PDB file of C-alpha atoms and ligand atoms in Angstrom:
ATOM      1  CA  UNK A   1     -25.714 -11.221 -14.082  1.00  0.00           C
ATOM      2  CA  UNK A   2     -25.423  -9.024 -10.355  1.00  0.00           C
ATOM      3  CA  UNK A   3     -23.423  -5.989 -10.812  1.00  0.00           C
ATOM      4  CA  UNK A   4     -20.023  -6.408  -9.358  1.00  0.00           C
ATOM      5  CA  UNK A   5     -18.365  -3.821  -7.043  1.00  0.00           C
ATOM      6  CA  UNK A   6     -15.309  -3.167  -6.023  1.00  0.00           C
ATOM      7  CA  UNK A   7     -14.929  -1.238  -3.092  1.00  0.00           C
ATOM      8  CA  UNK A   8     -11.730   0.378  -2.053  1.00  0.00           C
ATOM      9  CA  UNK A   9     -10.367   2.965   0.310  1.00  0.00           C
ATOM     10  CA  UNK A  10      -6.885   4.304   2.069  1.00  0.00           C
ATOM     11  CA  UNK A  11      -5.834   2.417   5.395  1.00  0.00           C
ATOM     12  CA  UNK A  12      -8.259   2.553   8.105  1.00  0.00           C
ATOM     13  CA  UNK A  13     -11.051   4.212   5.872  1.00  0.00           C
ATOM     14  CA  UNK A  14     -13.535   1.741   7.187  1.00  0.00           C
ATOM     15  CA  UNK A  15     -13.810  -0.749   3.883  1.00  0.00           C
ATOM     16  CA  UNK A  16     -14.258  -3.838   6.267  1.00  0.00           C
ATOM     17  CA  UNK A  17     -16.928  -1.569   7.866  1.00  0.00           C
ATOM     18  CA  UNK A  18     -18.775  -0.884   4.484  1.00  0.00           C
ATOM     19  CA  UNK A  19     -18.484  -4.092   3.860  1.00  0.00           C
ATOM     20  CA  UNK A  20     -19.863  -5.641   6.665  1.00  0.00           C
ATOM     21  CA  UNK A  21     -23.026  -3.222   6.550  1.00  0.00           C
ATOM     22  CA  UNK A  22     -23.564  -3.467   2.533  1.00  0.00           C
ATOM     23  CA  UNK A  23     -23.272  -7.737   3.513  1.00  0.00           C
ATOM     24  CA  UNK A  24     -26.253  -7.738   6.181  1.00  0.00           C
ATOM     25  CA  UNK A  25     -27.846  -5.571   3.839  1.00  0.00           C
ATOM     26  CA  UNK A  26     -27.648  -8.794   1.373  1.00  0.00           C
ATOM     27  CA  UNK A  27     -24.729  -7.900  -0.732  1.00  0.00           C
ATOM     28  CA  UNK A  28     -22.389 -10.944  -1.352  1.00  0.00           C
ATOM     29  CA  UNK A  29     -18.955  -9.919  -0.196  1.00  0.00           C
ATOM     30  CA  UNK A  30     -15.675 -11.261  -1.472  1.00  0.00           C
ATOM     31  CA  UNK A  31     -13.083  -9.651   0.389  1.00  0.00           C
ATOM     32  CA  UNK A  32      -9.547 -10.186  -1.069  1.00  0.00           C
ATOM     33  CA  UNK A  33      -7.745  -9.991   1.767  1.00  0.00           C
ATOM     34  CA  UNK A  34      -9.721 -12.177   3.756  1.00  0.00           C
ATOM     35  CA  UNK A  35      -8.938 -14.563   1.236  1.00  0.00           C
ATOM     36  CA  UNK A  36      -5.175 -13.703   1.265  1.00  0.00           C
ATOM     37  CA  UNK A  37      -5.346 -14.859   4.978  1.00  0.00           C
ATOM     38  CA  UNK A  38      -7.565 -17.903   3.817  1.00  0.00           C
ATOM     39  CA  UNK A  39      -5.042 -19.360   1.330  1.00  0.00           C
ATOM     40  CA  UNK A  40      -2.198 -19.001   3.823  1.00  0.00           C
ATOM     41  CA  UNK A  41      -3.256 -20.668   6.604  1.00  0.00           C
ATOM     42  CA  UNK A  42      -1.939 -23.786   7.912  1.00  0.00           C
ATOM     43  CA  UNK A  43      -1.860 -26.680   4.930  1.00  0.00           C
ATOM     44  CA  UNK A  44      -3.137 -24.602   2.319  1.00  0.00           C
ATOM     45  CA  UNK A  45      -1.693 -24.108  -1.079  1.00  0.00           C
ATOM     46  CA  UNK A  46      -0.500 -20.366  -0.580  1.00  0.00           C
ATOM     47  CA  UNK A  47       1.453 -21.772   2.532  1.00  0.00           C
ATOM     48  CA  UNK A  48       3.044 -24.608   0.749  1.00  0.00           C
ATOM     49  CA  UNK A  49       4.421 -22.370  -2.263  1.00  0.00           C
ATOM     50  CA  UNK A  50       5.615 -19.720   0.315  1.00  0.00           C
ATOM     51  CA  UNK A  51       7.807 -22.612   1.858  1.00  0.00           C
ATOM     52  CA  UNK A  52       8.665 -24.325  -1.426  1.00  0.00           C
ATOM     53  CA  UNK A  53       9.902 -20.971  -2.409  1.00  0.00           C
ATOM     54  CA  UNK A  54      11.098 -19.469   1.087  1.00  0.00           C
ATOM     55  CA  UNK A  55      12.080 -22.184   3.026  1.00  0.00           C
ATOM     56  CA  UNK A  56       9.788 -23.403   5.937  1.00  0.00           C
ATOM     57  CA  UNK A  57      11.292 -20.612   8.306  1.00  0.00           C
ATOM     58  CA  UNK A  58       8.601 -18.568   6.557  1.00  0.00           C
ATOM     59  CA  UNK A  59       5.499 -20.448   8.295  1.00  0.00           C
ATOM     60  CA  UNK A  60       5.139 -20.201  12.025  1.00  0.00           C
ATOM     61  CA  UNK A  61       5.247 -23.432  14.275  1.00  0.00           C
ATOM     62  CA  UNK A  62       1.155 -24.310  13.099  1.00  0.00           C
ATOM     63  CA  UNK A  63       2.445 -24.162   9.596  1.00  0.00           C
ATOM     64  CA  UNK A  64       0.997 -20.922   8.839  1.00  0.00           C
ATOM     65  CA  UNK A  65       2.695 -17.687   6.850  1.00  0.00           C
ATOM     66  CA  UNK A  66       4.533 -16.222   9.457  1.00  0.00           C
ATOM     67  CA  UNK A  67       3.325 -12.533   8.746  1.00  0.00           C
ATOM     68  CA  UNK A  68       5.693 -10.596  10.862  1.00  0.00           C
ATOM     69  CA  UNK A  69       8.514 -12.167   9.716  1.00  0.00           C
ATOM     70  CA  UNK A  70       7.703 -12.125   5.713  1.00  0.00           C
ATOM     71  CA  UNK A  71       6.543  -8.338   6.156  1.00  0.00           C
ATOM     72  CA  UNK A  72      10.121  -8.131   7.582  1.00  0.00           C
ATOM     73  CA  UNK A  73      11.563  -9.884   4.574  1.00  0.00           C
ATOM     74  CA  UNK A  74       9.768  -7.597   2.128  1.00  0.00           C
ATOM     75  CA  UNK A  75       9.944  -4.345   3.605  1.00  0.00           C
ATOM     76  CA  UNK A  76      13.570  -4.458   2.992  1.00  0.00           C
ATOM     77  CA  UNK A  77      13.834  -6.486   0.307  1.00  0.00           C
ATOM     78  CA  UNK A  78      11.351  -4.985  -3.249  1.00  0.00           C
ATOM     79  CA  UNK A  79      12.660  -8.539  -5.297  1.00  0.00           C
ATOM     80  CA  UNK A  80      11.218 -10.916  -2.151  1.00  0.00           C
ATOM     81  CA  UNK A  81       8.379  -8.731  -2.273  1.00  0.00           C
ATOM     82  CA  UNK A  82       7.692  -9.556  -6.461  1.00  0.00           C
ATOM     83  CA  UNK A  83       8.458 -12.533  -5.632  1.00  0.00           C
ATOM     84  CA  UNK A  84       5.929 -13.272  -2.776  1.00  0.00           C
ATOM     85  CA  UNK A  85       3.603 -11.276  -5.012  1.00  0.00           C
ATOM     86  CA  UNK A  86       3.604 -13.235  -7.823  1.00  0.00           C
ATOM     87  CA  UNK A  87       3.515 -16.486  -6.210  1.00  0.00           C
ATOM     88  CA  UNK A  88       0.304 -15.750  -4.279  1.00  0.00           C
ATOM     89  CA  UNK A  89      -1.809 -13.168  -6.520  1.00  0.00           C
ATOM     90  CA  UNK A  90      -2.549 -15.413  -8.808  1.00  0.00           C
ATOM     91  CA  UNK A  91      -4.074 -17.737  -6.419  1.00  0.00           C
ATOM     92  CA  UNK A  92      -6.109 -15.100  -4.837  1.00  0.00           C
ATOM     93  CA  UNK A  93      -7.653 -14.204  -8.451  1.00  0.00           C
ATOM     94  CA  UNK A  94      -8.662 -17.366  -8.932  1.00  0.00           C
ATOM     95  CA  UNK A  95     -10.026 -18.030  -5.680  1.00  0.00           C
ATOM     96  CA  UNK A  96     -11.965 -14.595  -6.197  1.00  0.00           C
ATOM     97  CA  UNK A  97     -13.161 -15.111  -9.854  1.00  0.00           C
ATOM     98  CA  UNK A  98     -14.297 -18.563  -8.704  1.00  0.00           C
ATOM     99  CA  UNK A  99     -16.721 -16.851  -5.761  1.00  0.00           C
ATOM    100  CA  UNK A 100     -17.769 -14.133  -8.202  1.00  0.00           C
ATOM    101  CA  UNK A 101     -18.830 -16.781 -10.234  1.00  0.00           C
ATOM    102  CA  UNK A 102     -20.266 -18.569  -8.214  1.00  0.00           C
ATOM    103  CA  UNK A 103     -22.374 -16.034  -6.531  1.00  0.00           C
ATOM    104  CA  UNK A 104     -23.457 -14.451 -10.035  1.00  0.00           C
ATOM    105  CA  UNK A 105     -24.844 -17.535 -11.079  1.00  0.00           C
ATOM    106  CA  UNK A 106     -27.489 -17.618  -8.084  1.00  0.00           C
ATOM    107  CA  UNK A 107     -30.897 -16.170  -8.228  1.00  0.00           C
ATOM    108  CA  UNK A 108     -31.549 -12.164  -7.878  1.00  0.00           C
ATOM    109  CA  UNK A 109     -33.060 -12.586  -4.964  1.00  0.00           C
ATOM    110  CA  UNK A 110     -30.366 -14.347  -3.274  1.00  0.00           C
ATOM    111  CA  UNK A 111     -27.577 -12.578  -4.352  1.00  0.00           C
ATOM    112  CA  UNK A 112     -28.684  -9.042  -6.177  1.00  0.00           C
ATOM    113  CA  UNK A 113     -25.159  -7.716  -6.241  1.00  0.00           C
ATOM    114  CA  UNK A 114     -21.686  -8.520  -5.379  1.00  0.00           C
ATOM    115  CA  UNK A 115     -19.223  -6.705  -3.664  1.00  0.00           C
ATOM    116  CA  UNK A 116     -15.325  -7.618  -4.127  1.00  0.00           C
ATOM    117  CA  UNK A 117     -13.131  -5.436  -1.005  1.00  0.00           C
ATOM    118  CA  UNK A 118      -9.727  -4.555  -2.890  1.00  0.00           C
ATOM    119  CA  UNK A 119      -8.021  -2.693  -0.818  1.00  0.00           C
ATOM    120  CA  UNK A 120      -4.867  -1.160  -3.380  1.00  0.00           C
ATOM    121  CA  UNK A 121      -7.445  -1.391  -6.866  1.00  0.00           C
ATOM    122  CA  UNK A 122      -6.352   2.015  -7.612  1.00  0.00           C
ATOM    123  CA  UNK A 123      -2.802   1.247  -6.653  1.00  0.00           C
ATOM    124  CA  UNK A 124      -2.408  -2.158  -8.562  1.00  0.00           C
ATOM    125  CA  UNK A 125      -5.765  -1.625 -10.873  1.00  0.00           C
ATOM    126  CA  UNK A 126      -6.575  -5.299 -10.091  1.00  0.00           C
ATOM    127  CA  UNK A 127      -9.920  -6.876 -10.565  1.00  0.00           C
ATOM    128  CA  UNK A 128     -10.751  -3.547 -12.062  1.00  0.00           C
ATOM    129  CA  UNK A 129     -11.641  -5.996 -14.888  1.00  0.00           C
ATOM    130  CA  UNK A 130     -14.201  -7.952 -12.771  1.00  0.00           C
ATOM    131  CA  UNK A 131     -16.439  -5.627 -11.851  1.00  0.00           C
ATOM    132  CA  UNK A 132     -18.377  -2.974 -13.386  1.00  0.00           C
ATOM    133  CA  UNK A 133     -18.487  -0.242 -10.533  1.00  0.00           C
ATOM    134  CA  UNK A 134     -15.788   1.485  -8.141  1.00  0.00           C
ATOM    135  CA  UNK A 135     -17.018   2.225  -4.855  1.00  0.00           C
ATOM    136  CA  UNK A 136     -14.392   4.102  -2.332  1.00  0.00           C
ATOM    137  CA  UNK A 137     -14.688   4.530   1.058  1.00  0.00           C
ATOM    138  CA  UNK A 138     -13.161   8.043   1.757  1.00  0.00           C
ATOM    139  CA  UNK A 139     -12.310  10.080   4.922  1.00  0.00           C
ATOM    140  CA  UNK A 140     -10.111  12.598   5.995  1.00  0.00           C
ATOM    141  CA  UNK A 141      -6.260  12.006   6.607  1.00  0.00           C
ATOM    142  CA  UNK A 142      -6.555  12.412  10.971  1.00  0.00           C
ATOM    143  CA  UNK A 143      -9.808  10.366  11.550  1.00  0.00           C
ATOM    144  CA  UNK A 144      -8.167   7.525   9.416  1.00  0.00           C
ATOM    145  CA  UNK A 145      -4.401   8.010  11.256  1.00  0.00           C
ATOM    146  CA  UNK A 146      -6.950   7.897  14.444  1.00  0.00           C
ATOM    147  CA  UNK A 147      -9.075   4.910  13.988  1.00  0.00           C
ATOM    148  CA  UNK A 148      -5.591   3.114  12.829  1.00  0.00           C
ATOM    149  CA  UNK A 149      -3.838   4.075  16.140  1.00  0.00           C
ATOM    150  CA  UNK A 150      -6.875   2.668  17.512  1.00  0.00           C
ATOM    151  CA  UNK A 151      -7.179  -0.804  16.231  1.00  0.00           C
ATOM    152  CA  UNK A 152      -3.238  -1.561  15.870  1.00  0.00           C
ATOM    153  CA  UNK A 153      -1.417   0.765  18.322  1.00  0.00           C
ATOM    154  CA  UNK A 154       0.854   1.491  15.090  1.00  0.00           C
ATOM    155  CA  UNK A 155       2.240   5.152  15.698  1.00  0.00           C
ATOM    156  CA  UNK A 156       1.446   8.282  13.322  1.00  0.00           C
ATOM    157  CA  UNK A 157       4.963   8.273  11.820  1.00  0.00           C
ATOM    158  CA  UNK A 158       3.817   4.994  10.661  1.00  0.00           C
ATOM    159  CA  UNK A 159       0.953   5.155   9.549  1.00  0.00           C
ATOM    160  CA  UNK A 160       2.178   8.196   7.275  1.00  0.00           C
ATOM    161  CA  UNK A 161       4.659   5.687   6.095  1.00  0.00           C
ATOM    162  CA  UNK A 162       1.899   3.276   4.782  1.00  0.00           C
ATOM    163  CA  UNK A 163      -0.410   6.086   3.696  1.00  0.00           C
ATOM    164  CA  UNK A 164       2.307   7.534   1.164  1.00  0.00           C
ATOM    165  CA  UNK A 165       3.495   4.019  -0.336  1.00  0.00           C
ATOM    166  CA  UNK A 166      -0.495   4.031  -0.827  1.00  0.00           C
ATOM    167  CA  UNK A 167      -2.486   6.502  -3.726  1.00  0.00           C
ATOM    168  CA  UNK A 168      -3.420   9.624  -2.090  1.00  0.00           C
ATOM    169  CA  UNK A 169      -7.068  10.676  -1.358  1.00  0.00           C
ATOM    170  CA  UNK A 170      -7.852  12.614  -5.002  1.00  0.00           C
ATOM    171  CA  UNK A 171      -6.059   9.786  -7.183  1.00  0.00           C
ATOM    172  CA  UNK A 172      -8.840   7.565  -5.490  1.00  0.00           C
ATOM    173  CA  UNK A 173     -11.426   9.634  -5.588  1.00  0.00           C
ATOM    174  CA  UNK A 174     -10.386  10.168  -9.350  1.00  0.00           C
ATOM    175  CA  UNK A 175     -11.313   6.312 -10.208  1.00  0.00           C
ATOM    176  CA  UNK A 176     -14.628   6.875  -8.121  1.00  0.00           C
ATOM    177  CA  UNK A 177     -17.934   5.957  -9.669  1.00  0.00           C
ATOM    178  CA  UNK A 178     -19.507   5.936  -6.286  1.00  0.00           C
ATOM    179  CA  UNK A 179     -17.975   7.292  -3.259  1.00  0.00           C
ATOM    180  CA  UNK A 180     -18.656   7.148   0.643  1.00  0.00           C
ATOM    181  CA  UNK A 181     -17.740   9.356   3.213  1.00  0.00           C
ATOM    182  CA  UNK A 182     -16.957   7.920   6.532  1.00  0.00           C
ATOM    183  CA  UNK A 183     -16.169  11.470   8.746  1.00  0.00           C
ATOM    184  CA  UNK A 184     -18.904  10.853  11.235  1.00  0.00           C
ATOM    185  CA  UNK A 185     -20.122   8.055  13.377  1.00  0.00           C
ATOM    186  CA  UNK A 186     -21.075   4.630  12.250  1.00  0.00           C
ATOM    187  CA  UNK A 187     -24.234   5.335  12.388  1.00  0.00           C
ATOM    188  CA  UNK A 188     -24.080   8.083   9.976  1.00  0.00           C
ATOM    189  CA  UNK A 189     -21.908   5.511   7.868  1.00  0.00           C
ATOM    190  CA  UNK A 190     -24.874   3.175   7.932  1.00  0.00           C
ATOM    191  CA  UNK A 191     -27.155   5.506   6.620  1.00  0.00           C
ATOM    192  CA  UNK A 192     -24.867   6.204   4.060  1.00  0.00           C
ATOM    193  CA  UNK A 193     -24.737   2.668   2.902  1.00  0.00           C
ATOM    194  CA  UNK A 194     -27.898   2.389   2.957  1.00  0.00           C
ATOM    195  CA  UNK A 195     -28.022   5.036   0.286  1.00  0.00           C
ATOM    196  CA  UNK A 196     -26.282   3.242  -1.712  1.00  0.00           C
ATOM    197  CA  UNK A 197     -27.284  -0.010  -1.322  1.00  0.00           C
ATOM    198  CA  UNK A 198     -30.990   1.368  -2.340  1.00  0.00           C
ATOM    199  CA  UNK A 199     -28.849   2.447  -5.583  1.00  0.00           C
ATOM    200  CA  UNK A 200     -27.507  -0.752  -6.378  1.00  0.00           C
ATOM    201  CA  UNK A 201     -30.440  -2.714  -6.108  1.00  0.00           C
ATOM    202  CA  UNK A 202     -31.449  -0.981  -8.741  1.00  0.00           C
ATOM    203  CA  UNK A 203     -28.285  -1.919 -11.232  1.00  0.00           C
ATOM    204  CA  UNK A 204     -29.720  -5.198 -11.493  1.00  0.00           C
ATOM    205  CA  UNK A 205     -31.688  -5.387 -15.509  1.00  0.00           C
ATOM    206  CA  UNK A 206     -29.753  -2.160 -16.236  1.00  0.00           C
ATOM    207  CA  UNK A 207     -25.909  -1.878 -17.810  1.00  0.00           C
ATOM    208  CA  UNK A 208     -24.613  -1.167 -14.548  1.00  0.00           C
ATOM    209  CA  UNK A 209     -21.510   1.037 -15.864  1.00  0.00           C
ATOM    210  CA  UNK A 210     -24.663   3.476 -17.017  1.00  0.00           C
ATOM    211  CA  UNK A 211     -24.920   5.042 -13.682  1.00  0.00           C
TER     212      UNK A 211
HETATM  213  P1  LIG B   1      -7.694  -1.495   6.867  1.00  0.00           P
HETATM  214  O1  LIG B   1      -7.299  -0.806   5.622  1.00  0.00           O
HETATM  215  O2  LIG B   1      -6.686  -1.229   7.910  1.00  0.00           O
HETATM  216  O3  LIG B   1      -8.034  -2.927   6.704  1.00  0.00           O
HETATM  217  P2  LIG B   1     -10.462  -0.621   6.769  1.00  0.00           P
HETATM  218  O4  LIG B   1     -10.425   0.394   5.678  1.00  0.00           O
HETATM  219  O5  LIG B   1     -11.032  -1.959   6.454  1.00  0.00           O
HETATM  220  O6  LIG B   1      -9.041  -0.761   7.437  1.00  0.00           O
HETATM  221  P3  LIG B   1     -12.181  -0.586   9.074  1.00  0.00           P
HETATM  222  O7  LIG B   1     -11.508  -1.799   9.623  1.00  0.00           O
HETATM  223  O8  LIG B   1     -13.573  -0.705   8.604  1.00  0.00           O
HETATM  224  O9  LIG B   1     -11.261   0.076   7.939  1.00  0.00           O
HETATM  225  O10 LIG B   1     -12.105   0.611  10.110  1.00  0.00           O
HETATM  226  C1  LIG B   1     -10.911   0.901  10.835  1.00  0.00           C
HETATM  227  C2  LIG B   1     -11.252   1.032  12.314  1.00  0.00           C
HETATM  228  O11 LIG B   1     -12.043   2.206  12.500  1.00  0.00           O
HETATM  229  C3  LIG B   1     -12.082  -0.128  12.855  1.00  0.00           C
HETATM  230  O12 LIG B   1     -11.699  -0.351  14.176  1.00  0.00           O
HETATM  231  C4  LIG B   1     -13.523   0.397  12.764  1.00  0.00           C
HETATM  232  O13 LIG B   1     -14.357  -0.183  13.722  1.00  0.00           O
HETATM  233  C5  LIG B   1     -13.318   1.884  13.035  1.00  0.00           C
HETATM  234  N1  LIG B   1     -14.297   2.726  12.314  1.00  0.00           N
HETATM  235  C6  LIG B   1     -14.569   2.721  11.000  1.00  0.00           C
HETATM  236  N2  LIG B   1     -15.497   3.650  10.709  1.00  0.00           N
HETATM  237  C7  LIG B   1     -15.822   4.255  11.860  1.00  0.00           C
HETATM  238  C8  LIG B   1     -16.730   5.321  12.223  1.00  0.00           C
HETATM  239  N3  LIG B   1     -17.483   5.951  11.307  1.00  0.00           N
HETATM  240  N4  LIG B   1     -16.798   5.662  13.520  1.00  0.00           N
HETATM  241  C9  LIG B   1     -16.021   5.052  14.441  1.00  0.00           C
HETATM  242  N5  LIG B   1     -15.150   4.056  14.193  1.00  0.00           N
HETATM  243  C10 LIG B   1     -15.038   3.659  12.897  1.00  0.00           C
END
């Protein structure tokens, strides 16, 4: 069976960026958030249980999870948060398990390892079970408050905010088996997944927690 990864990393690390270079290298990606946004989209299930349990003021007027106003909801309210949680986790492990699946049971050659992007697996320890490697994307504190300011206009205060509610650089780094630094530029980055994508190639045939 490919080796299954699960790559995580702190806020603006650059996981979708690993994960986008380890992909055209020919890993198959499975990226749980992706898949978050998948299942609550207009008319799918994750959108109909999120009314059923919230009341349509939830979904915006397409009939998708309104995300602004549920991250309202929960970041004052921890019980709305469970709840939300444990209506829609369980359909994002399935949806996952089914693609890991699904991928491991194609040829080596198509698919020679898999790569599921969790972005709180030291936080929550989920799909820790699925996969046989821990791969974190790591950087220093600034360049990810930077690249965050960047992309959402967010402000440092927070940014902080999110990066404390989230495990701190050595608790990650603790659960490593591999680890990536993303300091420099993305070309650097690139050669650094390359590096490692070299490395799991070769996990295929051999018990891939052995490395
Ligand atoms: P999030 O946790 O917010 O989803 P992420 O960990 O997936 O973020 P990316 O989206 O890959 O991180 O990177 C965050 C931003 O920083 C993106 O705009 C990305 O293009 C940029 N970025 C990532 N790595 C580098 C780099 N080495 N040099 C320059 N920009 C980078």
């Amino acid at each position: 069976m490919a080796p299954v990864i699960a790559l995580t990393g702190g806020i603006g690390s650059g996981k979708t960026s690993v994960a986008d270079m380890l992909g055209n290298l020919g890993a198959a990606v499975v990226d749980t958030d992706e898949i978050a946004h998948q299942l609550t989209a207009a008319g799918q299930t994750g959108a109909r249980v999120v009314a059923e349990e919230f009341g349509r003021e939830f979904l915006d007027a397409d009939g998708a999870l309104d995300r602004t106003r549920m991250r309202d909801l929960v970041f004052s309210d921890p019980a709305a948060k469970q709840r939300l949680e444990s209506l829609l986790h369980p359909l994002i492990r399935h949806e996952v398990k089914m693609r890991v699946e699904n991928f491991a049971a194609r040829p080596a050659d198509a698919v020679p390892y898999i790569v599921i992007v969790v972005p709180l697996l030291v936080e929550t320890g989920a799909y820790r079970d699925l996969a046989q490697r821990v791969l974190v994307v790591d950087c220093d504190e600034d360049r990810q408050i930077a690249r965050v300011m960047r992309r959402s206009g967010l402000a440092p205060p927070q940014i902080k905010a999110i990066m404390a509610n989230q495990a701190s650089r050595e608790e990650r780094l603790r659960n490593a088996d591999d680890v990536v630094r993303n300091d420099g530029d993305l070309e650097a980055l690139r050669a650094a997944v390359e590096a490692l994508h070299l490395k799991y190639l070769g996990l295929r045939g051999k018990r891939a927690g052995t490395q």
